[in-house]
Amino acid sequence: MRTRPATMAMKVPEIALIFWIAKLCTTGFGESFSDYVFFNDYIGQHAAMLMGLGLLLVCLAVQFATTKYTPWVYWLAVTAVSIFGTMSADFLNKDLGMPLYASTLMLVAVQIGVFAAWYATQRTLDVHSINNRLRELFYWLTVLCTFALGTAAGDFAAVTLGLGTLASSFVFLGIILIPAAGYRWFRLNEVLAFWFAYTITRPLGASVADWLSVPAPYGDGLQLGTGPISLVLGILLAGVVGMIGTRYLRADSLEAAPMEAAAEER
C-alpha cells in the first residue's frame, strides 16, 4: 500500500498588499546591495559570488528548518535569494560574456523547466499548497529563477533595448498591471496571475533601484550610489518586515486565545 507524503504547516505568507510591498523592497535592496558588493574592487566578483552563495545557503537552511511561516526567517531568505539571483545574472553577463538577450532567454527556459518539473510531480503550482518538502524546494527554486530572470530582463530592457532605467521602470510597471487587471476583471487564473506578477516585480524593483543608485559613468538616473541606496532600502525593508512580524504575532495571539480559554474551561 502506498503511503501519502507527510504534510507540514504552511511556510509561505498569505498574498496581500503588504506581501507585494515587501517583495518590491527585497528586489530594490537586492539589486543595489548586490551591485555594491559585486562591483566592489576591494571584494572582487568571485569572492562576492561566494559570499552571496554562502548567505543564501545559510538563510535557506534556516527557512527549511522552521516548522511554520516565520516572517523574519522567510523574508531574510527572499532577500538572500534576491542578492544571489542578481549576482548570478550579472555573472553570466559580465564574467562569462553572455549577451543580455541570451541570458534572458536562457533563464526563461530554466524557469519554464522548473515550473514543468514542479507541475509534473505535484500537479499544482499554487503557493497555498506548499505543504511538503518537495513543493517547498520547487518553490524556492522558482523564486531564485524569477530573481535571476528579472535582473537579466531589466538590464536587457534598459541597456540592449536602450530604454534606460527610468523608462524601463514605467514599462515594467505597465506590464505588472496586466496580471492584476486580468485577475480582477477577466478571470485570469490565480496561479498564473501570481507567478506573472511575482516575476515582473523583480525587473520593476531593480530598474527603480538602478535609476536611483548606479553611479556615473554607468548610471543614467540620479546616481546616488549603490551603498547609500542599499542602506535606505535596507532600512525600509526592515521596517516593512517588522510590520509584517508584528501583525503576524498579533494574529497568532488572537487565534491562540480561544484555544487557551477552551482548555481552561475543560
Short mmCIF file of N, CA, C and O in Angstrom, two decimals, residues 37-54 84 87 90-92 94-96:
data_model
loop_
_atom_site.label_atom_id
_atom_site.label_comp_id
_atom_site.label_asym_id
_atom_site.label_seq_id
_atom_site.Cartn_x
_atom_site.Cartn_y
_atom_site.Cartn_z
N VAL A 37 28.32 45.17 -3.74
CA VAL A 37 29.31 44.13 -3.38
C VAL A 37 29.99 43.56 -4.62
O VAL A 37 31.21 43.42 -4.67
N PHE A 38 29.19 43.23 -5.64
CA PHE A 38 29.70 42.52 -6.82
C PHE A 38 30.70 43.38 -7.60
O PHE A 38 31.68 42.88 -8.14
N PHE A 39 30.45 44.68 -7.67
CA PHE A 39 31.32 45.56 -8.44
C PHE A 39 32.28 46.35 -7.53
O PHE A 39 32.82 47.37 -7.95
N ASN A 40 32.49 45.85 -6.33
CA ASN A 40 33.41 46.47 -5.39
C ASN A 40 34.81 45.90 -5.62
O ASN A 40 35.05 44.71 -5.43
N ASP A 41 35.74 46.77 -6.00
CA ASP A 41 37.10 46.31 -6.33
C ASP A 41 37.82 45.73 -5.12
O ASP A 41 38.75 44.92 -5.28
N TYR A 42 37.44 46.13 -3.92
CA TYR A 42 38.09 45.61 -2.72
C TYR A 42 37.64 44.18 -2.39
O TYR A 42 38.31 43.48 -1.65
N ILE A 43 36.52 43.79 -2.93
CA ILE A 43 35.99 42.44 -2.67
C ILE A 43 36.26 41.51 -3.83
O ILE A 43 36.76 40.40 -3.65
N GLY A 44 35.96 41.94 -5.04
CA GLY A 44 36.14 41.09 -6.22
C GLY A 44 34.88 40.30 -6.51
O GLY A 44 34.16 39.90 -5.59
N GLN A 45 34.63 40.07 -7.78
CA GLN A 45 33.38 39.44 -8.17
C GLN A 45 33.27 37.99 -7.74
O GLN A 45 32.20 37.53 -7.34
N HIS A 46 34.37 37.24 -7.82
CA HIS A 46 34.31 35.84 -7.43
C HIS A 46 34.08 35.70 -5.92
O HIS A 46 33.29 34.85 -5.48
N ALA A 47 34.77 36.53 -5.15
CA ALA A 47 34.56 36.50 -3.70
C ALA A 47 33.13 36.91 -3.36
O ALA A 47 32.49 36.34 -2.46
N ALA A 48 32.61 37.91 -4.09
CA ALA A 48 31.24 38.35 -3.86
C ALA A 48 30.25 37.23 -4.14
O ALA A 48 29.28 37.03 -3.40
N MET A 49 30.48 36.48 -5.22
CA MET A 49 29.60 35.36 -5.55
C MET A 49 29.61 34.31 -4.44
O MET A 49 28.56 33.78 -4.05
N LEU A 50 30.79 34.00 -3.91
CA LEU A 50 30.89 33.01 -2.84
C LEU A 50 30.19 33.50 -1.58
O LEU A 50 29.51 32.72 -0.89
N MET A 51 30.35 34.80 -1.28
CA MET A 51 29.67 35.36 -0.12
C MET A 51 28.16 35.32 -0.30
O MET A 51 27.41 34.96 0.63
N GLY A 52 27.70 35.66 -1.50
CA GLY A 52 26.27 35.62 -1.78
C GLY A 52 25.72 34.21 -1.70
O GLY A 52 24.62 33.99 -1.15
N LEU A 53 26.46 33.24 -2.21
CA LEU A 53 26.03 31.85 -2.16
C LEU A 53 26.00 31.35 -0.72
O LEU A 53 25.06 30.65 -0.31
N GLY A 54 27.02 31.71 0.06
CA GLY A 54 27.05 31.30 1.46
C GLY A 54 25.87 31.84 2.24
O GLY A 54 25.22 31.12 3.01
N PHE A 84 21.72 36.97 -4.39
CA PHE A 84 22.44 35.98 -5.19
C PHE A 84 21.89 35.87 -6.60
O PHE A 84 22.63 35.66 -7.55
N MET A 87 23.43 38.62 -8.56
CA MET A 87 24.83 38.30 -8.85
C MET A 87 24.94 37.25 -9.94
O MET A 87 25.82 37.33 -10.81
N ASP A 90 24.34 38.88 -13.30
CA ASP A 90 25.49 39.73 -13.63
C ASP A 90 26.71 38.89 -13.99
O ASP A 90 27.50 39.27 -14.86
N PHE A 91 26.87 37.74 -13.32
CA PHE A 91 27.99 36.86 -13.62
C PHE A 91 27.91 36.33 -15.05
O PHE A 91 28.92 36.26 -15.76
N LEU A 92 26.70 35.96 -15.46
CA LEU A 92 26.53 35.47 -16.83
C LEU A 92 26.92 36.53 -17.85
O LEU A 92 27.56 36.23 -18.87
N LYS A 94 28.68 39.70 -17.19
CA LYS A 94 29.97 40.37 -17.00
C LYS A 94 31.16 39.42 -17.06
O LYS A 94 32.19 39.74 -17.65
N ASP A 95 31.04 38.26 -16.45
CA ASP A 95 32.17 37.33 -16.37
C ASP A 95 32.20 36.34 -17.53
O ASP A 95 33.28 36.05 -18.05
N LEU A 96 31.05 35.82 -17.90
CA LEU A 96 31.01 34.83 -18.98
C LEU A 96 30.79 35.48 -20.34
O LEU A 96 30.89 34.79 -21.36
#
